[in-house]
Amino acid sequence: MENLNQIESEILNKIKSAKDRSAYDLIKTQIFGKKGIITELFKKISDLEQSERKEYASRLNSLKTKVTDILEKKLTDFDQSEINKKLKNEKIDVTLPGRTYFTGKIHPVSQVIDEVTSIFSEIGFAVEEGPDVENEYYNFSALNTPENHPARDMHDTFYLNHSRDLLLRTHTSPVQIRTMLKGKPPFKIIAPGRTYRHDSDQTHSPMFHQLEGLHIDQNVNMGHLKGCLYYFVKKFFEVEKVKIRFRPSHFPFTEPSAEVDIGYKIQDGKIKIGEGDKWLEILGCGMVHPNVLKNVKVNPKKYQGYAFGVGIDRLAMLKYGINDLRAFFESDIRWLEFYGFDPLDVPTNYRGLSR
Ligand code: DAH
């Protein structure tokens, strides 16, 4: 009679050696296939003496059951290890904090500067710049604002030395002086930039931004100023119609001077620019004072023109519904994420300023 014990241990070793599913399938046929080890053992029953048959068959049957069980167990082990491998590879720790992507954003002030630059460049204005640290002459005297002039007090100036000749510019108007001193008329420029005053609350920040405009030529009059500002306000607020009011005012460097208000109303809790019966001041302007032209060696009998100064931060707040100016300069990344603009979407007149 076959040595079933030895055969059993051979079979078990074989099964143990199966390292993957295909090896396992091969071994399974080697055991239970048509010519498999156990199949062959069953065939031998008929060769045995009657007396031996019963015991042999019963031992063979239990061997078959044992091997079948082991094979089955092995199969579940394979499946399990495959699942484990997958779980390990695709493991996600849901308790970890989320990884956030921050794309850079354009600050609303930069956005508005880009927008106004685009608007004014369409009608022939070039962009000029001047330094933040100015001297007293460019910031005040050349602009027809002599010492002891009350306008100087109103500017809450940051002086940088005791003799008070160096200061942080209180407005962008000194760029008018610098531009006219270095060139010859005609002049048609805008100058966006930082300005400084000793003032801080919800609508004032010690550093803020202005946009200066200057247009000097032989036949420039107040009608041109009006037309230019109408065009600007309509383009900037992206509205068809706009109500504008010119209110007499005073600036030392313009004569006559005006402050410009735009009409607005509150609709569904939101500000609507251009219509309605409320007025909002947005800029100062006027015809450049002959004394200013004289100071920069431009003949006021031959040349004249207009100038204007707009608060850029204020424009940004109005257009984009931001109500606290101080947040502009807090560098809070969450604020910028919310109010900022796509860096790849540069404002142009033909594609739309803000989308
Ligand atoms: N510089 C003025 C200010 O800061 C604003 C201003 C008013 C500018 C009238 C101008 C102007 O050019 O013509 O308050």
Tab-separated table of N, CA, C and O in Angstrom, residues 2 58 87 91-92 234 281 294 297-298 314:
chain	number	residue	atom	x	y	z
A	2	GLU	N	0.346	2.269	-0.693
A	2	GLU	CA	1.105	3.525	-0.770
A	2	GLU	C	1.355	4.090	0.627
A	2	GLU	O	0.530	3.914	1.519
A	58	SER	N	-10.834	5.143	3.289
A	58	SER	CA	-11.181	6.113	4.329
A	58	SER	C	-10.009	7.054	4.605
A	58	SER	O	-10.180	8.274	4.753
A	87	LEU	N	-4.823	48.073	0.390
A	87	LEU	CA	-5.154	49.012	1.461
A	87	LEU	C	-3.934	49.824	1.872
A	87	LEU	O	-4.007	51.012	2.138
A	91	LYS	N	-3.500	53.980	1.212
A	91	LYS	CA	-3.837	54.455	2.550
A	91	LYS	C	-3.990	55.984	2.615
A	91	LYS	O	-3.169	56.727	2.096
A	92	ILE	N	-5.051	56.445	3.222
A	92	ILE	CA	-5.246	57.881	3.434
A	92	ILE	C	-5.520	58.101	4.914
A	92	ILE	O	-6.392	57.456	5.489
A	234	LYS	N	-17.424	106.099	-16.036
A	234	LYS	CA	-18.246	105.087	-16.724
A	234	LYS	C	-17.456	103.809	-16.973
A	234	LYS	O	-17.916	102.706	-16.713
A	281	GLU	N	-18.406	111.584	-2.749
A	281	GLU	CA	-17.268	112.322	-3.293
A	281	GLU	C	-16.185	111.344	-3.729
A	281	GLU	O	-15.839	110.434	-2.976
A	294	LYS	N	3.990	128.562	-13.875
A	294	LYS	CA	5.164	129.441	-13.817
A	294	LYS	C	6.309	128.740	-13.091
A	294	LYS	O	7.464	128.818	-13.507
A	297	LYS	N	8.229	126.564	-15.297
A	297	LYS	CA	8.671	127.222	-16.539
A	297	LYS	C	7.800	126.880	-17.744
A	297	LYS	O	8.298	126.691	-18.847
A	298	VAL	N	6.516	126.799	-17.488
A	298	VAL	CA	5.579	126.645	-18.598
A	298	VAL	C	4.804	127.958	-18.691
A	298	VAL	O	4.326	128.475	-17.677
A	314	ARG	N	-10.183	104.049	-2.159
A	314	ARG	CA	-11.605	104.345	-2.099
A	314	ARG	C	-12.331	103.785	-3.317
A	314	ARG	O	-13.413	103.209	-3.212
